mmCIF file of C-alpha atoms and ligand atoms in Angstrom:
data_model
loop_
_atom_site.group_PDB
_atom_site.id
_atom_site.type_symbol
_atom_site.label_atom_id
_atom_site.label_comp_id
_atom_site.label_asym_id
_atom_site.label_seq_id
_atom_site.Cartn_x
_atom_site.Cartn_y
_atom_site.Cartn_z
ATOM 1 C CA MET A 1 -0.061 -0.028 0.133
ATOM 2 C CA PRO A 2 1.350 3.204 -1.264
ATOM 3 C CA GLU A 3 0.008 5.685 1.173
ATOM 4 C CA ALA A 4 -0.934 5.199 5.064
ATOM 5 C CA ALA A 5 -4.189 3.214 5.349
ATOM 6 C CA LEU A 6 -5.927 2.387 8.672
ATOM 7 C CA HIS A 7 -6.979 -1.222 9.149
ATOM 8 C CA VAL A 8 -10.702 -1.386 9.851
ATOM 9 C CA GLY A 9 -11.726 -4.976 9.151
ATOM 10 C CA SER A 10 -11.023 -8.394 8.585
ATOM 11 C CA GLY A 11 -13.108 -10.951 6.785
ATOM 12 C CA LYS A 12 -11.892 -14.796 6.809
ATOM 13 C CA VAL A 13 -10.205 -14.433 3.520
ATOM 14 C CA ARG A 14 -10.198 -10.345 2.833
ATOM 15 C CA GLU A 15 -8.937 -7.286 4.551
ATOM 16 C CA LEU A 16 -10.361 -3.604 4.653
ATOM 17 C CA TYR A 17 -8.551 -0.274 5.129
ATOM 18 C CA ALA A 18 -9.689 3.039 5.330
ATOM 19 C CA LEU A 19 -7.872 5.262 2.889
ATOM 20 C CA ASP A 20 -9.769 8.535 3.868
ATOM 21 C CA ASP A 21 -13.360 9.756 4.977
ATOM 22 C CA GLU A 22 -14.553 8.667 1.692
ATOM 23 C CA ARG A 23 -12.634 5.666 0.465
ATOM 24 C CA LEU A 24 -11.661 2.187 1.483
ATOM 25 C CA LEU A 25 -9.160 -0.348 0.283
ATOM 26 C CA LEU A 26 -10.599 -3.933 0.002
ATOM 27 C CA VAL A 27 -7.733 -6.727 -0.309
ATOM 28 C CA ALA A 28 -8.188 -9.978 -1.445
ATOM 29 C CA SER A 29 -5.709 -12.772 0.292
ATOM 30 C CA ASP A 30 -4.655 -15.920 -1.201
ATOM 31 C CA ARG A 31 -6.417 -17.499 1.707
ATOM 32 C CA ILE A 32 -9.080 -20.256 1.380
ATOM 33 C CA SER A 33 -11.839 -21.706 3.536
ATOM 34 C CA THR A 34 -13.346 -24.803 3.185
ATOM 35 C CA PHE A 35 -16.293 -25.942 5.805
ATOM 36 C CA ASP A 36 -15.972 -22.288 7.103
ATOM 37 C CA VAL A 37 -12.356 -23.134 8.389
ATOM 38 C CA VAL A 38 -9.391 -20.966 6.850
ATOM 39 C CA LEU A 39 -6.545 -23.449 5.775
ATOM 40 C CA PRO A 40 -2.976 -23.055 6.926
ATOM 41 C CA THR A 41 -1.905 -23.075 3.264
ATOM 42 C CA GLU A 42 -2.672 -20.275 0.635
ATOM 43 C CA ILE A 43 -3.515 -20.632 -3.079
ATOM 44 C CA PRO A 44 -1.443 -18.281 -5.091
ATOM 45 C CA ASP A 45 -3.280 -15.465 -7.008
ATOM 46 C CA LYS A 46 -6.775 -16.625 -5.681
ATOM 47 C CA GLY A 47 -7.041 -12.818 -4.334
ATOM 48 C CA ARG A 48 -6.274 -11.649 -7.847
ATOM 49 C CA VAL A 49 -8.964 -13.871 -9.458
ATOM 50 C CA LEU A 50 -11.185 -12.523 -7.188
ATOM 51 C CA THR A 51 -10.675 -9.194 -7.204
ATOM 52 C CA GLY A 52 -10.347 -9.333 -11.108
ATOM 53 C CA LEU A 53 -13.792 -11.135 -11.400
ATOM 54 C CA SER A 54 -15.538 -8.601 -9.370
ATOM 55 C CA ALA A 55 -14.170 -5.460 -11.382
ATOM 56 C CA PHE A 56 -14.682 -7.518 -14.668
ATOM 57 C CA TRP A 57 -18.449 -7.422 -13.309
ATOM 58 C CA PHE A 58 -18.628 -4.109 -12.016
ATOM 59 C CA ALA A 59 -17.146 -2.741 -15.330
ATOM 60 C CA ARG A 60 -20.123 -4.568 -17.152
ATOM 61 C CA THR A 61 -23.042 -4.053 -14.671
ATOM 62 C CA GLN A 62 -22.856 -0.326 -14.221
ATOM 63 C CA ASP A 63 -25.982 0.491 -16.157
ATOM 64 C CA LEU A 64 -27.810 -2.072 -14.175
ATOM 65 C CA CYS A 65 -26.950 -0.882 -11.101
ATOM 66 C CA ALA A 66 -24.122 2.122 -9.424
ATOM 67 C CA ASN A 67 -21.194 0.306 -7.842
ATOM 68 C CA HIS A 68 -18.434 1.291 -5.379
ATOM 69 C CA LEU A 69 -15.541 0.546 -7.519
ATOM 70 C CA LEU A 70 -13.376 3.489 -7.736
ATOM 71 C CA ALA A 71 -10.014 2.139 -8.901
ATOM 72 C CA LEU A 72 -7.937 -1.347 -9.172
ATOM 73 C CA ARG A 73 -4.566 -1.249 -8.129
ATOM 74 C CA ALA A 74 -1.749 -2.726 -9.961
ATOM 75 C CA ASP A 75 -1.246 -5.591 -7.565
ATOM 76 C CA GLY A 76 -4.407 -6.714 -8.815
ATOM 77 C CA ARG A 77 -6.010 -7.746 -5.606
ATOM 78 C CA SER A 78 -7.017 -4.344 -4.136
ATOM 79 C CA MET A 79 -9.983 -2.447 -5.065
ATOM 80 C CA GLU A 80 -10.270 1.504 -3.708
ATOM 81 C CA CYS A 81 -14.078 1.716 -3.049
ATOM 82 C CA ARG A 82 -16.569 4.626 -2.393
ATOM 83 C CA ARG A 83 -17.048 4.555 1.543
ATOM 84 C CA LEU A 84 -21.035 3.664 1.702
ATOM 85 C CA GLU A 85 -23.568 3.038 4.528
ATOM 86 C CA MET A 86 -23.973 -0.488 4.122
ATOM 87 C CA LEU A 87 -27.421 -2.272 4.213
ATOM 88 C CA PRO A 88 -28.027 -4.843 7.035
ATOM 89 C CA VAL A 89 -29.172 -7.545 4.483
ATOM 90 C CA GLU A 90 -27.566 -9.905 2.051
ATOM 91 C CA CYS A 91 -29.285 -9.970 -1.102
ATOM 92 C CA VAL A 92 -28.899 -13.689 -2.151
ATOM 93 C CA VAL A 93 -30.135 -15.025 -5.540
ATOM 94 C CA ARG A 94 -30.845 -18.690 -6.308
ATOM 95 C CA GLY A 95 -31.316 -20.156 -9.962
ATOM 96 C CA TYR A 96 -30.954 -23.553 -8.750
ATOM 97 C CA LEU A 97 -31.838 -25.757 -5.779
ATOM 98 C CA ALA A 98 -28.570 -25.836 -3.419
ATOM 99 C CA GLY A 99 -27.344 -25.502 0.021
ATOM 100 C CA SER A 100 -30.249 -24.138 2.240
ATOM 101 C CA GLY A 101 -32.676 -23.267 -0.887
ATOM 102 C CA TRP A 102 -32.584 -26.840 -1.288
ATOM 103 C CA LYS A 103 -33.079 -28.285 2.214
ATOM 104 C CA ASP A 104 -35.991 -25.328 2.441
ATOM 105 C CA TYR A 105 -38.018 -26.494 -0.555
ATOM 106 C CA ARG A 106 -37.451 -30.478 0.817
ATOM 107 C CA GLU A 107 -39.258 -29.348 3.621
ATOM 108 C CA SER A 108 -41.750 -26.676 2.651
ATOM 109 C CA GLY A 109 -41.733 -27.005 -1.036
ATOM 110 C CA SER A 110 -41.058 -23.247 -1.072
ATOM 111 C CA VAL A 111 -38.098 -20.973 -0.636
ATOM 112 C CA CYS A 112 -38.289 -17.741 1.426
ATOM 113 C CA GLY A 113 -41.869 -17.449 0.425
ATOM 114 C CA HIS A 114 -41.551 -18.289 -3.303
ATOM 115 C CA VAL A 115 -43.593 -21.490 -3.986
ATOM 116 C CA LEU A 116 -42.108 -23.653 -6.650
ATOM 117 C CA PRO A 117 -43.319 -26.562 -8.469
ATOM 118 C CA GLU A 118 -43.361 -30.107 -7.230
ATOM 119 C CA GLY A 119 -41.263 -32.776 -7.881
ATOM 120 C CA LEU A 120 -37.582 -30.474 -8.360
ATOM 121 C CA LEU A 121 -34.687 -32.099 -7.503
ATOM 122 C CA GLU A 122 -31.351 -31.198 -5.574
ATOM 123 C CA SER A 123 -29.704 -28.729 -7.776
ATOM 124 C CA SER A 124 -32.846 -28.205 -10.082
ATOM 125 C CA GLU A 125 -33.123 -24.986 -12.088
ATOM 126 C CA VAL A 126 -36.086 -22.958 -10.589
ATOM 127 C CA PRO A 127 -38.494 -21.414 -13.206
ATOM 128 C CA ALA A 128 -37.208 -17.832 -12.385
ATOM 129 C CA PRO A 129 -34.677 -16.770 -10.085
ATOM 130 C CA VAL A 130 -35.688 -16.234 -6.448
ATOM 131 C CA PHE A 131 -34.768 -13.437 -3.987
ATOM 132 C CA THR A 132 -33.782 -15.037 -0.491
ATOM 133 C CA PRO A 133 -32.404 -12.380 1.797
ATOM 134 C CA SER A 134 -30.142 -13.131 4.943
ATOM 135 C CA THR A 135 -28.726 -11.389 7.619
ATOM 136 C CA LYS A 136 -25.482 -11.827 9.437
ATOM 137 C CA ALA A 137 -26.682 -13.910 12.683
ATOM 138 C CA ALA A 138 -24.766 -13.323 16.048
ATOM 139 C CA THR A 139 -22.740 -16.459 15.269
ATOM 140 C CA GLY A 140 -20.959 -14.865 12.083
ATOM 141 C CA HIS A 141 -23.315 -17.289 10.111
ATOM 142 C CA ASP A 142 -25.776 -16.096 7.692
ATOM 143 C CA GLU A 143 -29.323 -16.805 8.445
ATOM 144 C CA ASN A 144 -31.969 -16.809 6.022
ATOM 145 C CA ILE A 145 -35.062 -14.492 6.834
ATOM 146 C CA ASP A 146 -38.413 -13.881 5.212
ATOM 147 C CA ARG A 147 -39.711 -10.781 3.322
ATOM 148 C CA GLU A 148 -41.412 -9.283 6.224
ATOM 149 C CA GLN A 149 -38.129 -9.407 8.377
ATOM 150 C CA ALA A 150 -36.104 -7.960 5.666
ATOM 151 C CA ALA A 151 -38.270 -5.169 5.306
ATOM 152 C CA GLU A 152 -38.060 -4.377 9.284
ATOM 153 C CA LEU A 153 -34.592 -4.351 8.327
ATOM 154 C CA VAL A 154 -34.525 -1.870 5.186
ATOM 155 C CA GLY A 155 -37.953 -0.562 4.593
ATOM 156 C CA THR A 156 -40.574 -1.831 1.910
ATOM 157 C CA GLU A 157 -39.481 0.380 -0.530
ATOM 158 C CA ARG A 158 -35.808 -0.276 -0.406
ATOM 159 C CA LEU A 159 -36.322 -4.012 -0.311
ATOM 160 C CA GLU A 160 -38.275 -3.860 -3.475
ATOM 161 C CA GLU A 161 -35.295 -1.694 -5.026
ATOM 162 C CA VAL A 162 -32.489 -4.375 -3.798
ATOM 163 C CA GLU A 163 -34.845 -7.323 -5.068
ATOM 164 C CA GLN A 164 -34.994 -5.529 -8.435
ATOM 165 C CA ALA A 165 -31.647 -5.040 -8.589
ATOM 166 C CA SER A 166 -30.314 -8.203 -7.140
ATOM 167 C CA ILE A 167 -32.542 -10.047 -9.784
ATOM 168 C CA SER A 168 -31.524 -8.176 -13.040
ATOM 169 C CA LEU A 169 -27.798 -8.638 -11.731
ATOM 170 C CA TYR A 170 -28.289 -12.183 -11.372
ATOM 171 C CA ARG A 171 -29.684 -12.673 -15.000
ATOM 172 C CA PHE A 172 -27.407 -10.709 -16.639
ATOM 173 C CA ALA A 173 -24.329 -12.727 -15.081
ATOM 174 C CA SER A 174 -25.926 -16.151 -15.412
ATOM 175 C CA ASP A 175 -26.837 -15.646 -19.085
ATOM 176 C CA HIS A 176 -23.052 -14.437 -19.798
ATOM 177 C CA ALA A 177 -21.671 -17.110 -17.589
ATOM 178 C CA ARG A 178 -24.026 -20.292 -19.020
ATOM 179 C CA LYS A 179 -22.583 -19.160 -22.721
ATOM 180 C CA ARG A 180 -19.072 -19.845 -21.336
ATOM 181 C CA GLY A 181 -19.936 -23.095 -19.722
ATOM 182 C CA VAL A 182 -20.318 -21.727 -15.908
ATOM 183 C CA LEU A 183 -23.535 -22.016 -14.418
ATOM 184 C CA ILE A 184 -24.143 -19.561 -11.550
ATOM 185 C CA ALA A 185 -26.563 -21.955 -8.923
ATOM 186 C CA ASP A 186 -26.520 -19.107 -6.446
ATOM 187 C CA THR A 187 -24.827 -15.697 -5.561
ATOM 188 C CA LYS A 188 -25.019 -13.076 -2.729
ATOM 189 C CA PHE A 189 -24.927 -9.289 -3.385
ATOM 190 C CA GLU A 190 -24.451 -6.462 -0.616
ATOM 191 C CA PHE A 191 -25.750 -2.996 -1.415
ATOM 192 C CA GLY A 192 -24.940 0.338 0.633
ATOM 193 C CA LEU A 193 -26.280 3.648 0.186
ATOM 194 C CA ASP A 194 -24.130 6.849 -0.583
ATOM 195 C CA ASP A 195 -24.609 10.571 0.631
ATOM 196 C CA GLN A 196 -27.479 11.160 -1.445
ATOM 197 C CA GLY A 197 -29.172 7.814 -0.340
ATOM 198 C CA ARG A 198 -28.779 6.169 -3.564
ATOM 199 C CA LEU A 199 -28.598 2.401 -4.085
ATOM 200 C CA VAL A 200 -24.871 1.273 -4.551
ATOM 201 C CA LEU A 201 -23.356 -2.423 -5.174
ATOM 202 C CA ALA A 202 -20.580 -2.730 -2.692
ATOM 203 C CA ASP A 203 -18.071 -5.538 -1.713
ATOM 204 C CA GLU A 204 -16.938 -8.377 -3.923
ATOM 205 C CA VAL A 205 -19.425 -9.406 -6.915
ATOM 206 C CA LEU A 206 -19.893 -12.719 -8.444
ATOM 207 C CA THR A 207 -16.732 -14.422 -7.269
ATOM 208 C CA PRO A 208 -16.236 -17.933 -6.061
ATOM 209 C CA ASP A 209 -16.197 -16.908 -2.538
ATOM 210 C CA SER A 210 -19.920 -15.009 -3.298
ATOM 211 C CA SER A 211 -21.443 -17.658 -5.436
ATOM 212 C CA ARG A 212 -21.777 -21.015 -6.234
ATOM 213 C CA PHE A 213 -20.267 -21.835 -9.589
ATOM 214 C CA TRP A 214 -20.824 -25.199 -11.338
ATOM 215 C CA PRO A 215 -19.037 -26.401 -14.537
ATOM 216 C CA ALA A 216 -21.874 -26.768 -17.017
ATOM 217 C CA ASP A 217 -20.283 -29.805 -18.705
ATOM 218 C CA ASP A 218 -20.881 -31.870 -15.498
ATOM 219 C CA TYR A 219 -24.233 -30.627 -14.499
ATOM 220 C CA ARG A 220 -26.598 -33.363 -13.555
ATOM 221 C CA PRO A 221 -29.600 -32.593 -11.197
ATOM 222 C CA GLY A 222 -30.784 -35.281 -8.897
ATOM 223 C CA GLY A 223 -27.527 -34.447 -6.430
ATOM 224 C CA SER A 224 -25.069 -32.200 -5.002
ATOM 225 C CA GLN A 225 -23.039 -30.594 -7.664
ATOM 226 C CA PRO A 226 -18.823 -30.162 -7.540
ATOM 227 C CA SER A 227 -18.085 -26.505 -7.168
ATOM 228 C CA PHE A 228 -15.886 -25.100 -9.843
ATOM 229 C CA ASP A 229 -12.875 -24.207 -7.622
ATOM 230 C CA LYS A 230 -12.791 -25.234 -4.118
ATOM 231 C CA GLN A 231 -13.953 -28.920 -4.666
ATOM 232 C CA PHE A 232 -10.426 -30.517 -5.441
ATOM 233 C CA ALA A 233 -9.334 -29.060 -1.917
ATOM 234 C CA ARG A 234 -12.806 -29.748 -0.203
ATOM 235 C CA ASP A 235 -12.049 -33.729 -1.564
ATOM 236 C CA TYR A 236 -8.324 -33.501 -0.407
ATOM 237 C CA CYS A 237 -9.782 -32.480 3.195
ATOM 238 C CA GLU A 238 -12.549 -34.984 3.186
ATOM 239 C CA SER A 239 -10.246 -37.599 2.296
ATOM 240 C CA LEU A 240 -8.106 -37.372 5.189
ATOM 241 C CA GLY A 241 -10.993 -37.757 7.728
ATOM 242 C CA TRP A 242 -10.494 -34.252 9.035
ATOM 243 C CA ASP A 243 -13.381 -33.485 11.489
ATOM 244 C CA LYS A 244 -13.582 -29.784 10.068
ATOM 245 C CA SER A 245 -12.548 -27.844 13.232
ATOM 246 C CA ASP A 246 -9.918 -25.514 13.313
ATOM 247 C CA PRO A 247 -7.388 -25.871 12.471
ATOM 248 C CA GLY A 248 -7.712 -27.113 8.730
ATOM 249 C CA PRO A 249 -4.876 -29.273 7.417
ATOM 250 C CA GLU A 250 -1.966 -28.104 5.219
ATOM 251 C CA LEU A 251 -2.561 -28.683 1.400
ATOM 252 C CA PRO A 252 -0.002 -30.708 -0.365
ATOM 253 C CA GLU A 253 1.749 -29.035 -3.638
ATOM 254 C CA ASP A 254 -0.360 -30.805 -6.079
ATOM 255 C CA VAL A 255 -3.620 -29.735 -4.383
ATOM 256 C CA VAL A 256 -2.388 -26.438 -4.219
ATOM 257 C CA ALA A 257 -1.878 -26.512 -8.075
ATOM 258 C CA GLY A 258 -4.773 -28.149 -8.907
ATOM 259 C CA THR A 259 -7.049 -25.668 -7.008
ATOM 260 C CA ARG A 260 -4.973 -22.430 -8.353
ATOM 261 C CA ALA A 261 -5.820 -23.725 -11.984
ATOM 262 C CA ARG A 262 -9.429 -24.325 -11.393
ATOM 263 C CA TYR A 263 -9.465 -20.621 -10.121
ATOM 264 C CA VAL A 264 -7.428 -19.448 -13.050
ATOM 265 C CA ASP A 265 -9.589 -21.469 -15.024
ATOM 266 C CA ALA A 266 -13.021 -19.772 -13.845
ATOM 267 C CA PHE A 267 -11.433 -16.492 -14.440
ATOM 268 C CA GLY A 268 -10.376 -17.105 -17.783
ATOM 269 C CA ARG A 269 -13.815 -18.571 -18.800
ATOM 270 C CA LEU A 270 -16.170 -15.838 -17.253
ATOM 271 C CA ALA A 271 -13.676 -12.775 -18.103
ATOM 272 C CA GLY A 272 -12.952 -14.242 -21.529
ATOM 273 C CA ILE A 273 -9.315 -12.894 -20.958
ATOM 274 C CA PRO A 274 -6.391 -15.131 -20.195
ATOM 275 C CA PHE A 275 -5.393 -14.806 -16.560
ATOM 276 C CA ALA A 276 -1.729 -13.821 -17.418
ATOM 277 C CA ASP A 277 -3.103 -10.678 -18.986
ATOM 278 C CA TYR A 278 -4.891 -9.736 -16.119
ATOM 279 C CA VAL A 279 -1.488 -9.916 -14.240
ATOM 280 C CA ASP A 280 0.107 -7.981 -16.830
ATOM 281 C CA ASP A 281 -2.206 -5.104 -16.700
ATOM 282 C CA PRO A 282 -5.374 -5.721 -14.127
ATOM 283 C CA GLU A 283 -7.304 -2.618 -15.688
ATOM 284 C CA VAL A 284 -7.597 -4.938 -18.760
ATOM 285 C CA VAL A 285 -10.811 -6.233 -17.276
ATOM 286 C CA LEU A 286 -12.459 -2.839 -17.095
ATOM 287 C CA ARG A 287 -12.264 -2.020 -20.850
HETATM 288 C C1 Q0Z B 301 -17.426 -4.321 3.765
HETATM 289 C C2 Q0Z B 301 -16.005 -6.466 4.735
HETATM 290 C C3 Q0Z B 301 -13.629 -7.170 3.833
HETATM 291 C C4 Q0Z B 301 -13.956 -7.315 6.194
HETATM 292 C C5 Q0Z B 301 -17.648 -3.247 5.523
HETATM 293 N N1 Q0Z B 301 -18.099 0.260 -0.161
HETATM 294 C C6 Q0Z B 301 -18.238 -0.062 1.523
HETATM 295 N N2 Q0Z B 301 -18.482 1.089 2.282
HETATM 296 C C7 Q0Z B 301 -18.554 0.676 3.694
HETATM 297 N N3 Q0Z B 301 -18.437 -0.635 3.708
HETATM 298 C C8 Q0Z B 301 -18.151 -1.724 3.115
HETATM 299 C C9 Q0Z B 301 -17.722 -1.526 1.921
HETATM 300 CL CL1 Q0Z B 301 -17.502 -2.579 0.774
HETATM 301 C C10 Q0Z B 301 -17.662 -2.780 3.848
HETATM 302 N N4 Q0Z B 301 -17.609 -5.161 4.433
HETATM 303 C C11 Q0Z B 301 -17.063 -6.337 4.301
HETATM 304 C C12 Q0Z B 301 -14.776 -6.563 3.456
HETATM 305 C C13 Q0Z B 301 -13.198 -7.210 5.118
HETATM 306 C C14 Q0Z B 301 -15.478 -7.306 5.976
HETATM 307 F F1 Q0Z B 301 -12.698 -6.892 2.940
HETATM 308 N N5 Q0Z B 301 -17.711 -4.293 5.555
#
């Protein structure tokens, strides 16, 4: 970091710094988490892949929704962002039934108040993408909430606005990704308000850490799907009989290389740009 910056927050795999009153620096590390545990081994370039993908989507969805990106740093892993008043809801959109979406459907036939047709399977595509807001529970885990609870948190009008923006962003990205061999099963957006009260898309967007990406070629509804990027590392961890408590296992060289190759492949497919070109000049994703 060239200028002085105050550390203001840590995520499992990201750091947040204040540049001044109006700007934040969001830095994606090479750390990887699996089963909610950060592993002791890093995946080289993972942070650059995630930042590059976020910046790619921000550049291509500006007309759908304003966003917080001000500049991409030459390191490829850091984004200068507008500082916003963040909304206390996580805006999840699901196009396929996975994770808690599949669990809720199986138990009730609906997902966050959206009644779905009978007979859908695990990983089935839903007839139309559904908005399923969640909130950070005290445990740090996301907790699904119903529309009424979401409206209590942000107001009815703002909720309708974030729902519409979230669905539009998901449709755009999902159509783009499908043409390039990637299914976006679900994704989570976070929004904030600028000093004029306008809605602004924030945080990271449409990355493998905020979404479930599935390789389209292997898609078979009726069971869980391998995730594009982390599956390799997850399978290795499970093969050890690890109990999924902290600390996680070190990853051997071949698992690191295979995992890195999958992140780089996801970047190349989605951005349509070789990852090496991004490393050479990160701004290539903005053009
Ligand atoms: C994002 C987070 C991370 C820890 C706050 N544009 C913005 N304005 C105000 N606040 C945020 C943003 Cl993006 C904001 N987070 C999530 C990111 C480390 C927490 F890298 N928290």
